[in-house]
Coordinates of C-alpha atoms in Angstrom, one line a residue:
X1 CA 2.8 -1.5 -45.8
X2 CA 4.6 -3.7 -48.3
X3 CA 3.7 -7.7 -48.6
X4 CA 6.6 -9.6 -50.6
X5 CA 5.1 -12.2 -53.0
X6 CA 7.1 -15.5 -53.7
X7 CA 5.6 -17.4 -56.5
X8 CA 6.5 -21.1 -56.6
X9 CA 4.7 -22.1 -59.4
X10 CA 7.9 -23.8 -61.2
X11 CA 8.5 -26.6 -58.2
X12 CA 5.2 -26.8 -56.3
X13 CA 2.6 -26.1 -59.3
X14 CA 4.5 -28.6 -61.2
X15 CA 3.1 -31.1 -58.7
X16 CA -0.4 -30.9 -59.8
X17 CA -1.6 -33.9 -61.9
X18 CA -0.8 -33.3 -65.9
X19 CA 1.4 -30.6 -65.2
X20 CA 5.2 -30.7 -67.0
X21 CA 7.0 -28.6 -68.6
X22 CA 10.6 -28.9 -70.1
X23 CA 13.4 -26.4 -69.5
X24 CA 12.3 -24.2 -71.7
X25 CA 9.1 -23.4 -71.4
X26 CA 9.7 -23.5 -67.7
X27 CA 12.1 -20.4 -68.8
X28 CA 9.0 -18.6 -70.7
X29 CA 7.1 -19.3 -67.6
X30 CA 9.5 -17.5 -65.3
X31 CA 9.5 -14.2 -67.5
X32 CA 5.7 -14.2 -67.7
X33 CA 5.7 -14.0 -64.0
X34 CA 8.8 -11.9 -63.1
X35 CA 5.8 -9.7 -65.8
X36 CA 3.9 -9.8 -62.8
X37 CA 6.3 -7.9 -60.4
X38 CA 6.3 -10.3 -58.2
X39 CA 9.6 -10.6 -55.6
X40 CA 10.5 -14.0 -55.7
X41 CA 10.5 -17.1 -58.3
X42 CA 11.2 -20.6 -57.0
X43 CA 12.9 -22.2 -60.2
X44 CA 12.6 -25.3 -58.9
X45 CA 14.3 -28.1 -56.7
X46 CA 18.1 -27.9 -57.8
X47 CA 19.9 -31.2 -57.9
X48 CA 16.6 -33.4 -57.4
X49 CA 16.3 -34.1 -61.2
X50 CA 18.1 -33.4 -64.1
X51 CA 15.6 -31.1 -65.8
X52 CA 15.3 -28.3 -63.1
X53 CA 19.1 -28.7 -63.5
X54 CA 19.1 -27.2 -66.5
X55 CA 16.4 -25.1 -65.9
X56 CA 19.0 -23.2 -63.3
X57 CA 21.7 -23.6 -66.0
X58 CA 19.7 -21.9 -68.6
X59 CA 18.4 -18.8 -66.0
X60 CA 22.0 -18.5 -65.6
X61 CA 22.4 -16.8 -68.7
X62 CA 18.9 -14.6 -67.8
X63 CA 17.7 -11.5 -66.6
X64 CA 14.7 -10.6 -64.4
X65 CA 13.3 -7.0 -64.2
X66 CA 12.0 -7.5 -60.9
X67 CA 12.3 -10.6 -59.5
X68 CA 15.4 -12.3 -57.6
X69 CA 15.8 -16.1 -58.2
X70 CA 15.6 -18.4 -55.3
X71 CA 16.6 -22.3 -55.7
X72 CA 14.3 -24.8 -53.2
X73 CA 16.4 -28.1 -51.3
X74 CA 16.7 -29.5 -47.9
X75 CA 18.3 -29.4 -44.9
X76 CA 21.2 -31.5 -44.5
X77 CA 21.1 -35.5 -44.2
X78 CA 21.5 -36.9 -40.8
X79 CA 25.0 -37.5 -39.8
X80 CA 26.6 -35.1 -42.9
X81 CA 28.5 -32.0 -42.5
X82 CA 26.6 -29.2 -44.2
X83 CA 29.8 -29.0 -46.3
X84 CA 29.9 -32.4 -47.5
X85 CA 26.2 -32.6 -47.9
X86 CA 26.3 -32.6 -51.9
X87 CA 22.6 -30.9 -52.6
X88 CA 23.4 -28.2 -50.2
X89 CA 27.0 -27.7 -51.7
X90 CA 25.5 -27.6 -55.4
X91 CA 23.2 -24.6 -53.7
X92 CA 26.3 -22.8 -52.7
X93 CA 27.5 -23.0 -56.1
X94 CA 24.4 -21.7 -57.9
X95 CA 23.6 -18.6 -59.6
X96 CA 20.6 -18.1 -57.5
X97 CA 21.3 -15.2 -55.0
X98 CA 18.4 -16.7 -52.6
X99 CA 18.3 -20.5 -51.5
X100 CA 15.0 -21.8 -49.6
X101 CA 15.5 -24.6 -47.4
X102 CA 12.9 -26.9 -45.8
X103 CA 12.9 -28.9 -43.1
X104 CA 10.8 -30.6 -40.3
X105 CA 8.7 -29.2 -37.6
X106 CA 6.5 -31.8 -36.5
X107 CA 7.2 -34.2 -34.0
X108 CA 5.2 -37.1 -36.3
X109 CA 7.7 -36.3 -39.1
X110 CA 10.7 -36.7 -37.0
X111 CA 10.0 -40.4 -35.6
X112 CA 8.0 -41.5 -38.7
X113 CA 9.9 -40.0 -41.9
X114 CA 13.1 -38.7 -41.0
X115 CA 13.5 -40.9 -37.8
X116 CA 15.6 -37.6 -36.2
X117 CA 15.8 -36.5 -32.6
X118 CA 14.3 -33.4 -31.6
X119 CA 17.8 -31.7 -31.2
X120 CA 19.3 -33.4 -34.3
X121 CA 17.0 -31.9 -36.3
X122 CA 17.8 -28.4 -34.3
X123 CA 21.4 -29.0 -35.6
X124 CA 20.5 -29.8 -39.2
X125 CA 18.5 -26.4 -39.1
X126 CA 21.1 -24.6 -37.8
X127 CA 24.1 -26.4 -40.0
X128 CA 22.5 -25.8 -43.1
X129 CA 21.2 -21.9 -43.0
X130 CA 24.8 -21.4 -41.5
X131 CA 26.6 -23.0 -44.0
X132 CA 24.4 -21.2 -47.0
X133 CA 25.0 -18.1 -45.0
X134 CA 28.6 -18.4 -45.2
X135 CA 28.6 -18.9 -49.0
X136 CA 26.9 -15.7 -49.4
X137 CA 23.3 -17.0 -49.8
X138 CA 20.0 -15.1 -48.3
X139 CA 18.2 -18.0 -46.6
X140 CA 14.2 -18.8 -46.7
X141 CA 13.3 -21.5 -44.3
X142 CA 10.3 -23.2 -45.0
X143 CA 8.5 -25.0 -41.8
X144 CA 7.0 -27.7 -43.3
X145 CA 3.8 -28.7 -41.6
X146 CA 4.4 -25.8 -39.3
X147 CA 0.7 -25.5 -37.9
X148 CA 0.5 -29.7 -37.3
X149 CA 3.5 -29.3 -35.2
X150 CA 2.4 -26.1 -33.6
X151 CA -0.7 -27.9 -32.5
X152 CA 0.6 -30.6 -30.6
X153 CA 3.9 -28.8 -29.6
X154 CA 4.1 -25.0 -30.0
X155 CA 7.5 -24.8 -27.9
X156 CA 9.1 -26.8 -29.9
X157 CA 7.8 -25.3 -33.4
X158 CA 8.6 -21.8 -32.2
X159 CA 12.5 -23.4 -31.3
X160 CA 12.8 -24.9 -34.9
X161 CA 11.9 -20.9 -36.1
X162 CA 13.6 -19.4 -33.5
X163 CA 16.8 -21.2 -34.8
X164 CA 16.2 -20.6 -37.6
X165 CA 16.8 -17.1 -37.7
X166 CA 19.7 -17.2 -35.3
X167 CA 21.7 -19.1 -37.6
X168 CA 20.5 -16.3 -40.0
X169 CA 17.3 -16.8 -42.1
X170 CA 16.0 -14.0 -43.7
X171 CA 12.5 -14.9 -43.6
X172 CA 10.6 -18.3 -41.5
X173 CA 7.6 -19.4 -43.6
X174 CA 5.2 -21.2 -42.1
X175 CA 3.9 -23.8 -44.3
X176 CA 0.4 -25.9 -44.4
X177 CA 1.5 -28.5 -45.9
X178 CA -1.8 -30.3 -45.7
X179 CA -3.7 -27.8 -46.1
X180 CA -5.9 -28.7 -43.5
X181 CA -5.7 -25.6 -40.7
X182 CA -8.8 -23.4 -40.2
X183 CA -8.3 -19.7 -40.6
X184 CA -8.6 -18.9 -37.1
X185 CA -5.9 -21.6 -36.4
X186 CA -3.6 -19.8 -38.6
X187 CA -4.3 -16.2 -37.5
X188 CA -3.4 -17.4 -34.2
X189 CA -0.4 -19.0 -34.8
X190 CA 1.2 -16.5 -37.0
X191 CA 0.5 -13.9 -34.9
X192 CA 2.3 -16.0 -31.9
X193 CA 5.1 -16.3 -34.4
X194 CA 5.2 -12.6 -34.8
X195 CA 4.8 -11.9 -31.5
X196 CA 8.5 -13.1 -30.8
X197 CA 10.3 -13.1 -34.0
X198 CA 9.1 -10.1 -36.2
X199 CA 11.3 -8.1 -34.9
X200 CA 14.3 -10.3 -36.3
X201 CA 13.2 -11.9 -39.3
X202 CA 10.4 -11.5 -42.0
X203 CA 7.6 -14.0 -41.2
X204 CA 6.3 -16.2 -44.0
X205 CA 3.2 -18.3 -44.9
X206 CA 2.8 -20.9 -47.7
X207 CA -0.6 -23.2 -47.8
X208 CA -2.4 -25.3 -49.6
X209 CA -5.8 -25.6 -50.6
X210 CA -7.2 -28.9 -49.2
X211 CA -10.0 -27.4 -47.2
X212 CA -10.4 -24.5 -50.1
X213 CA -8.7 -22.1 -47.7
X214 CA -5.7 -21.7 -49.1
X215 CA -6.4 -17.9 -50.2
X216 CA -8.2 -16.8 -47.0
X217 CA -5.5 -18.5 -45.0
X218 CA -2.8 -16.7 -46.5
X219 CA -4.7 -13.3 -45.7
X220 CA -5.6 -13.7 -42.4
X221 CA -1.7 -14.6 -42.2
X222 CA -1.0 -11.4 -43.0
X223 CA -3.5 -9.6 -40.8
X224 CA -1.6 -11.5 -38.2
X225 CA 1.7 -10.4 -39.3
X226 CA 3.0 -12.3 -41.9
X227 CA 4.9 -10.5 -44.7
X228 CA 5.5 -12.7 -47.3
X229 CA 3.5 -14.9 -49.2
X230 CA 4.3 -18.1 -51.2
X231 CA 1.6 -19.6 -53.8
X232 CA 1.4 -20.6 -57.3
X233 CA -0.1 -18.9 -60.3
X234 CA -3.7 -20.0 -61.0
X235 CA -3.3 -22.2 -57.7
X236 CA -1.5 -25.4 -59.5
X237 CA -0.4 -28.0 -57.5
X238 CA -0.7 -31.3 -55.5
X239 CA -4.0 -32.5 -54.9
X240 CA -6.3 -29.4 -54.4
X241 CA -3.2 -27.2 -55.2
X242 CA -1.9 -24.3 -53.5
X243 CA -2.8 -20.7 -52.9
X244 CA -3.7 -19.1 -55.8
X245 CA -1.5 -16.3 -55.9
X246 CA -3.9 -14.6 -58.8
X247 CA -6.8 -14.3 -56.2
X248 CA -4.1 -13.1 -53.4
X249 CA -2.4 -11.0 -54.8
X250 CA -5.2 -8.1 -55.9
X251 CA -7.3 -9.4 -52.5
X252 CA -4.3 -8.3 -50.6
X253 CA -3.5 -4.9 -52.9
X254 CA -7.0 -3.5 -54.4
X255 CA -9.5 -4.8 -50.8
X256 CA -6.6 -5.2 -48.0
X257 CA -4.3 -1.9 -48.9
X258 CA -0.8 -3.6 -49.2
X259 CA 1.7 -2.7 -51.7
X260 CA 2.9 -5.8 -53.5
X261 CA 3.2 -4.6 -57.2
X262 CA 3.0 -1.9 -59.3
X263 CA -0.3 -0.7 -60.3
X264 CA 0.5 -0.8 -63.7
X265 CA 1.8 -4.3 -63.6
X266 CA -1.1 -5.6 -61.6
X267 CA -3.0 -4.9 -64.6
X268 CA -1.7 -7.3 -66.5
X269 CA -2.6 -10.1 -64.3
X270 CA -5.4 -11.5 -66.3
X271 CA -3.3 -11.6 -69.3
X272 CA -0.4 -13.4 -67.4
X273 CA -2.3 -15.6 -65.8
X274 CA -3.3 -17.0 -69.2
X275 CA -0.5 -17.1 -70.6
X276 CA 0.7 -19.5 -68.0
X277 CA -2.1 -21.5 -68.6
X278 CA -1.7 -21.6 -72.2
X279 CA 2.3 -22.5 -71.6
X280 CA 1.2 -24.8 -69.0
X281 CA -2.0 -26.7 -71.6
X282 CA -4.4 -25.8 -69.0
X283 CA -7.8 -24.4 -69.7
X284 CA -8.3 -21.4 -68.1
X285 CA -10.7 -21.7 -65.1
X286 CA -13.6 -19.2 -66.8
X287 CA -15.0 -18.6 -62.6
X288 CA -11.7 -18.0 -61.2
X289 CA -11.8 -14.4 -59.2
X290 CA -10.6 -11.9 -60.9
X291 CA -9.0 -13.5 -64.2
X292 CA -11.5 -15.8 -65.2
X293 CA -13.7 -15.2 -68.0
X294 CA -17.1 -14.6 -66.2
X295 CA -15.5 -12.9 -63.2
X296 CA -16.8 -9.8 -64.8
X297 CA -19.5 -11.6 -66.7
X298 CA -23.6 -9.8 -66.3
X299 CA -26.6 -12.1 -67.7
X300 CA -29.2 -10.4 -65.5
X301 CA -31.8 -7.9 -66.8
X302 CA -32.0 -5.8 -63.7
X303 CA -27.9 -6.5 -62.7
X304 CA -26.6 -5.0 -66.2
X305 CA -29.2 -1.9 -65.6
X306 CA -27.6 -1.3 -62.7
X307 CA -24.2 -1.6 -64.2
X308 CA -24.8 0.5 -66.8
X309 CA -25.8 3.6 -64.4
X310 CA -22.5 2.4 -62.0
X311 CA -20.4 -0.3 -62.4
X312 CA -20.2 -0.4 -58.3
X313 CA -23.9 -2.1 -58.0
X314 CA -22.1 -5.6 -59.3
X315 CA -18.5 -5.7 -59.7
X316 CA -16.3 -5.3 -56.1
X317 CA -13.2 -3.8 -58.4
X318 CA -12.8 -2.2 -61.5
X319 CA -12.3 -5.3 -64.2
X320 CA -9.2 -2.8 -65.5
X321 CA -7.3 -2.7 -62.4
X322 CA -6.7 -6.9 -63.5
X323 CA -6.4 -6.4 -66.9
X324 CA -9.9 -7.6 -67.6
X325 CA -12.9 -7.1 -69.2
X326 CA -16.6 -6.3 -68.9
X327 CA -19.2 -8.7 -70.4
X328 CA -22.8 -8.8 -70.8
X329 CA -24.0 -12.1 -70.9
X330 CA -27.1 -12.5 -73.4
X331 CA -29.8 -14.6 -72.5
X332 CA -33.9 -14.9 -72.0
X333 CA -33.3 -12.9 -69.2
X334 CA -32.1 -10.0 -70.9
X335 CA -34.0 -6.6 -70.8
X336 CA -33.5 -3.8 -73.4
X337 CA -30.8 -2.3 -71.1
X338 CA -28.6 -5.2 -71.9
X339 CA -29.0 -5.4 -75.4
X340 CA -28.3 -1.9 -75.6
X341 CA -25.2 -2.1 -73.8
X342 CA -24.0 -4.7 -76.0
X343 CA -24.6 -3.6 -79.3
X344 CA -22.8 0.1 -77.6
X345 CA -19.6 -2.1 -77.2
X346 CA -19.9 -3.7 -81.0
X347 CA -20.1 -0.7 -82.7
X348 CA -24.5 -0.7 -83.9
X349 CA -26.2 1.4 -81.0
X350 CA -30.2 0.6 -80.8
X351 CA -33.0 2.4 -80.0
X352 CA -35.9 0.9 -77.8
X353 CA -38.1 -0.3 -80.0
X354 CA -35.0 -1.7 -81.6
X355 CA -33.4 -3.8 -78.8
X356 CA -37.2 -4.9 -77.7
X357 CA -37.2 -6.8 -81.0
X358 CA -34.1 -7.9 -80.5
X359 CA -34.8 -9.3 -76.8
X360 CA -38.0 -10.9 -78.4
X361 CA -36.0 -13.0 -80.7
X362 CA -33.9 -13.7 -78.4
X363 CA -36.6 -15.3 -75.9
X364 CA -38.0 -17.2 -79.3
X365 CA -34.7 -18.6 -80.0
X366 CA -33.6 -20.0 -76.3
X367 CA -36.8 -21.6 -76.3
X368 CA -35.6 -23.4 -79.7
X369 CA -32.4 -24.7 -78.0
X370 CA -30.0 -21.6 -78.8
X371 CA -28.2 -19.7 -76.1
X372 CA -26.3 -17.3 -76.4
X373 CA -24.1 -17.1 -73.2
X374 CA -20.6 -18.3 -75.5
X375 CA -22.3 -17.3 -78.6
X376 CA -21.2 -13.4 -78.7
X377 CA -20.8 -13.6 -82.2
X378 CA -24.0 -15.1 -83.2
X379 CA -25.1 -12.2 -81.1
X380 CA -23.4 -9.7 -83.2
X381 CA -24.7 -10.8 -86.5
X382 CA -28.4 -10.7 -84.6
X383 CA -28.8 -7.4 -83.2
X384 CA -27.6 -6.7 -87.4
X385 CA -30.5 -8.9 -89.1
X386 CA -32.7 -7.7 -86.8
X387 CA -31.9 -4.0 -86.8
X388 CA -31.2 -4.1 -90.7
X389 CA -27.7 -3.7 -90.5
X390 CA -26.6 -7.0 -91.8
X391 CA -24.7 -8.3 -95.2
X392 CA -24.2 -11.9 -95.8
X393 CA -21.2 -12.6 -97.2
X394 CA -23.0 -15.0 -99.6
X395 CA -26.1 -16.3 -100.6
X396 CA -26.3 -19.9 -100.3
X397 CA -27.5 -22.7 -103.1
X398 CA -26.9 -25.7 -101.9
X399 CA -24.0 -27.7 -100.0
X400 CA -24.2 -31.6 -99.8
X401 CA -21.2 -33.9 -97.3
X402 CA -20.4 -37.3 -98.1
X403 CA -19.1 -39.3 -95.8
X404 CA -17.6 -42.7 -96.8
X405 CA -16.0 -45.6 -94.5
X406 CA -13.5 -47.9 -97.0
X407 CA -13.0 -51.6 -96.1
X408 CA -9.6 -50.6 -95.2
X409 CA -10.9 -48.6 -92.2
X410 CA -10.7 -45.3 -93.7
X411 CA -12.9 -42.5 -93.2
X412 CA -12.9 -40.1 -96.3
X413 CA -15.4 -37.0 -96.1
X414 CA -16.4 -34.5 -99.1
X415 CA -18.0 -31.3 -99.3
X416 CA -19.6 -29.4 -102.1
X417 CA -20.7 -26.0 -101.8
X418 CA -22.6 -24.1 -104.3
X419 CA -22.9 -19.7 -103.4
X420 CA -23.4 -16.9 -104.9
X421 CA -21.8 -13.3 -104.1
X422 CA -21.6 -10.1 -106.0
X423 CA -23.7 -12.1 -108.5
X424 CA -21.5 -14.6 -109.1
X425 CA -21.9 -18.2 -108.5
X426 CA -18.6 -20.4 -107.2
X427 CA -18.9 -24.2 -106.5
X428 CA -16.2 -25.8 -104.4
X429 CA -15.8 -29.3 -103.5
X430 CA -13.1 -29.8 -100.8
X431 CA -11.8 -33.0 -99.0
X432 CA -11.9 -33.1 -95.2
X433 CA -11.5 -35.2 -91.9
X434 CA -14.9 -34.7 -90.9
X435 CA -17.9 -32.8 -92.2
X436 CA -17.5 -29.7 -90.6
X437 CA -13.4 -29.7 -91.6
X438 CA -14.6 -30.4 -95.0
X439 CA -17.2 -27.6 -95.3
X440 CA -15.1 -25.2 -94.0
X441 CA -11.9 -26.0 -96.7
X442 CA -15.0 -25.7 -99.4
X443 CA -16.3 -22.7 -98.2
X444 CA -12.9 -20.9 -98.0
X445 CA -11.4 -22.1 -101.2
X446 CA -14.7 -20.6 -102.7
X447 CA -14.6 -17.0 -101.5
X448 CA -10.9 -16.8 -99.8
X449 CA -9.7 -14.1 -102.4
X450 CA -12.8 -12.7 -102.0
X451 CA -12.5 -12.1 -98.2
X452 CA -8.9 -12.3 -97.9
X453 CA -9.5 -11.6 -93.9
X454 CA -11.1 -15.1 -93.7
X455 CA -7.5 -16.3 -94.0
X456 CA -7.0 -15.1 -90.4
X457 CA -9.5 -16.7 -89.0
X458 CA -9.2 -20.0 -87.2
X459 CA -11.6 -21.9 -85.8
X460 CA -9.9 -23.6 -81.7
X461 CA -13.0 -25.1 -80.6
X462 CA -16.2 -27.4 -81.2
X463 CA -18.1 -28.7 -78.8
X464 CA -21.5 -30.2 -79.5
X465 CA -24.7 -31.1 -76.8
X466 CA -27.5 -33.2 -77.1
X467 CA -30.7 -31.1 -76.3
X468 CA -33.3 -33.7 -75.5
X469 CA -31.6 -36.9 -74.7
X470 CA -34.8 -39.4 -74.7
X471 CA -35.3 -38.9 -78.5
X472 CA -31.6 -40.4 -78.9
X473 CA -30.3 -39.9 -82.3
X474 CA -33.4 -38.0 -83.4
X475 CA -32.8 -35.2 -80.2
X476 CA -31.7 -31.3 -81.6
X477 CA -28.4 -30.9 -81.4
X478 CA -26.6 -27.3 -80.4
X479 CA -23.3 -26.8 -81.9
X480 CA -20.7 -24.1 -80.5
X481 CA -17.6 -22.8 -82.2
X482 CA -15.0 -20.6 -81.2
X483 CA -12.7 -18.6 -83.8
X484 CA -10.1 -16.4 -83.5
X485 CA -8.0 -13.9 -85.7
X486 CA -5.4 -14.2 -83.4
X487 CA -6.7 -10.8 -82.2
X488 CA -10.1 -11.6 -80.5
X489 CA -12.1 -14.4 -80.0
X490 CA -15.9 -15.0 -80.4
X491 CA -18.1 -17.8 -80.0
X492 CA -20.5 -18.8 -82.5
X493 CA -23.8 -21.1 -82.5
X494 CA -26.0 -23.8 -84.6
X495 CA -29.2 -25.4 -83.6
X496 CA -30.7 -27.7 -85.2
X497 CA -32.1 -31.7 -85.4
X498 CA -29.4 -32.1 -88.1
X499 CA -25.7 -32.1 -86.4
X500 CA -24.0 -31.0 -90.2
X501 CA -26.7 -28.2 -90.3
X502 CA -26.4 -26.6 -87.2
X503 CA -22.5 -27.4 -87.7
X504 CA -22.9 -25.1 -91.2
X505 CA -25.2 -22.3 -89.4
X506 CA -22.1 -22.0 -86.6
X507 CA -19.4 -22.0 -89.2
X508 CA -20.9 -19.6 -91.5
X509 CA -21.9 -17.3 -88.3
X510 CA -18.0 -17.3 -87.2
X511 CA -16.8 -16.6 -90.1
X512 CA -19.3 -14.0 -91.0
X513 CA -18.6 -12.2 -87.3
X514 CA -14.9 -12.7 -87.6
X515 CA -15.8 -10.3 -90.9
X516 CA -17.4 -7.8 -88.9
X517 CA -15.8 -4.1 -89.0
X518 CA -14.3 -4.2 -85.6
X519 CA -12.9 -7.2 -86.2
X520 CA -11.9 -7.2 -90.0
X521 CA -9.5 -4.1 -88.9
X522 CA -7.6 -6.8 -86.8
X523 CA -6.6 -8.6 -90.4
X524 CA -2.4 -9.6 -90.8
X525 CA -3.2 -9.8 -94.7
X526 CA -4.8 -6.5 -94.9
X527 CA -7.6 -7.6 -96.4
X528 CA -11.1 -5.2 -96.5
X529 CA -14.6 -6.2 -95.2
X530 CA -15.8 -5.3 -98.2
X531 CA -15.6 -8.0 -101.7
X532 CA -12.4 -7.8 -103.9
X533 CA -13.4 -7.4 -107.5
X534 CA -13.3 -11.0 -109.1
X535 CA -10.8 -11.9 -111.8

């Protein structure tokens, strides 16, 4: 049994606070999700601004691979013909094959809002699928606060729906706009919904996620007979945001049995979902089901043992079936198991006695301040020092930062570095606009042509925490990076009672895993792990 999928994360998502796009990347954002399979996108609200304007002006000119275009607006005003309405007429006149149209269903609405009789409001319903209809549109109807009205007047909810699809909607959603109704609420309505109009129209459900139920009420929707589902991508939207299509959509394919995508494309969901975010300048949510990064993250001894003999014990799906991956999560709680598992995945298997060392300095460390949770690179580099299988890239002398404020209000900062490699010694003094920026231009200029895969590498994040805030400015200080070769990205870590030197110990540790061999095969310049001969 087949569930259609209407993503509206182009004109509801873009309600969430901090969330705009402009025409374009609204564009890039439509292909990543048409990526998706899904069978609807909701460019936006045609004629209510002059960016989703163009936004329908440019997908003019586009092509979707599987999804069909549909353009949101209103019923008609009070007291216009649906041809003279102007929004409705600039619908008509679209390139989008499918128009959505919302209007009222609550009594509240119509004497507070609207200020519309009961019939009136029958009539605009009727006026304005009819006169769509007649332009060649396929008609959505969205019920806007469907289950308020329901509640205190089901005969007349089920009459707005009912007309609805006389005057020839497609499909009736019904729409939470609140996002207050209980999952039993819901089940119950739909189902009286499909108990009269299922038979002549496909029933609908869109909510929001006010109560957090915005994904469980849009499956127990379906289980009642809805069979077509709006939401948003990573749930954007007003105030809690809506249903998060990337947690419906596998819930209702991989747990529930419905066919709403290919399996192949569904596979990609992890990556798409991203990809939005990164369009959108939203940090991925790392505990969001499925996609986020610790939805398939282990830290436990015992759980990873278990994984390791079947993946069933702790993960409810397959990470692949989302396009996701497996991760083992390093910490004082670690057994052998999961070190051995992890060093399996980079590439330096371990024997027992080996990974028991390993799990011992791993304990000694956390109780120094390190962790090593979003420090998978340090990690790397450890399992090699402690196993033997480790090569700095240089042997260190001496670095020294200055850091001088001018009367002008100026901050200038200088680094020197003094190394050695392949028995050479280099000494590098760069300028930078902070310590850590400063020791990293010194430290590149110095053995760049060396490693010419270090040119890849960039560090995206720094975040630094205050271990023992009563000491104040004397407390240890733990220092995270994150680096990427555009490939992969690893996290790297610096403890220490001096913020430059555990700065330094991250920065040389990202650079020196972004150097290991399964990563150093990633490089654009085709640089070697291994030194160049020096000229």
């Amino acid at each position: 049994m087949s569930v259609q999928i209407y993503d509206t994360t182009l004109r509801d998502g873009m309600q969430g606070e901090g969330l705009s796009l402009s025409a374009d990347e609204k564009l890039r954002v439509a292909h990543a999700i048409d990526g998706l399979g899904v069978h609807f996108i909701e460019a936006g609200f045609l004629g209510s601004n002059p960016k989703d304007s163009e936004v329908f002006r440019l997908l003019e000119r586009e092509s979707f691979e599987h999804a069909e275009l549909a353009a949101f607006g209103m019923t008609r005003r009070r007291g216009v013909a649906a041809s003279d309405d102007v929004a409705l007429r600039e619908l008509a006149e679209s390139a989008a094959p499918v128009c959505t149209l919302v209007g009222k269903t609550w009594q509240l609405h119509l004497d507070k809002v609207t200020r519309v009789d009961p019939e009136e409001n029958l009539a605009m319903i009727a006026d304005s699928i009819g006169f769509l209809r007649a332009e060649g549109k396929r008609v959505i109807y969205d019920a806007e606060h469907f289950f308020d009205g329901f509640q205190d007047d089901p005969g007349y909810a089920l009459r707005c729906l009912r007309t609805a699809v006389e005057a020839g909607a497609e499909t009736v959603a019904l729409c939470d706009t609140n996002g207050a109704t209980m999952p039993d609420e819901i089940a119950r309505a739909t189902g009286a919904v499909a108990d009269e109009l299922a038979d002549h129209a496909t029933i609908g459900i869109h909510t929001h996620d006010d109560s957090g139920c915005g994904v469980a009420n849009s499956l127990v929707a379906v289980g009642a007979g809805a069979r077509h589902v709006q939401g948003t991508v990573n749930g954007y939207g007003e105030r809690c945001g809506n249903a998060n299509l990337t947690t419906i959509l596998p819930d209702l394919q991989l747990k529930l049995g419905y066919e709403c995508v290919a399996p192949d494309l569904l596979a990609g969901l992890t990556e798409r979902a991203h990809l939005v975010d990164e369009i959108c300048n939203v940090t991925p949510n790392p505990n969001q089901p499925y996609v986020g990064r610790n939805a398939f993250a282990h830290k436990g001894g015992m759980h990873v043992a278990a994984i390791v003999r079947d993946e069933r014990t702790f993960e409810h799906v397959d990470p692949a079936t989302v396009g996701a991956d497996r991760r083992l999560l390093i910490s004082e709680l670690s057994g052998k198991g999961t070190i051995q598992a992890r060093a399996e995945q980079t590439g330096t298997p371990v024997d027992d006695k080996e990974a028991a060392r390993v799990v011992d300095r791993v304990k000694e460390l956390e109780a120094r301040g390190f962790q090593f949770e979003a420090a998978d690179g340090s990690f790397d580099l450890l399992i090699r020092r402690e196993t033997g299988d480790y090569e700095p890239l240089f042997r260190l002398e001496a670095w020294r930062v200055i850091a001088e404020k001018r009367e002008d209000g100026r901050v200038q900062t200088e680094a020197t570095i003094k190394i050695w490699v392949g028995g050479e010694r280099y000494l590098r003094s760069a300028e930078g606009n902070g310590p850590v920026n400063a020791l990293d231009r010194a430290l590149r200029a110095a053995i760049g042509d060396v490693y010419p895969h270090l040119r890849d590498i960039e560090l995206v994040n720094y975040k630094v925490r205050i271990l023992d805030e009563r000491k104040g400015t004397a407390a240890v200080t733990r220092v995270l990076l994150d680096a990427t070769d555009g490939v992969d990205t690893w996290g790297t870590i610096g403890v220490s009672e001096n913020i430059i030197e555990a700065s330094w110990e991250a920065l040389v540790d990202s650079l020196e895993a972004g150097m290991l061999p399964t990563r150093s095969s990633h490089s654009r310049t085709g640089g070697a792990p291994q030194p160049a001969t020096r000229r």
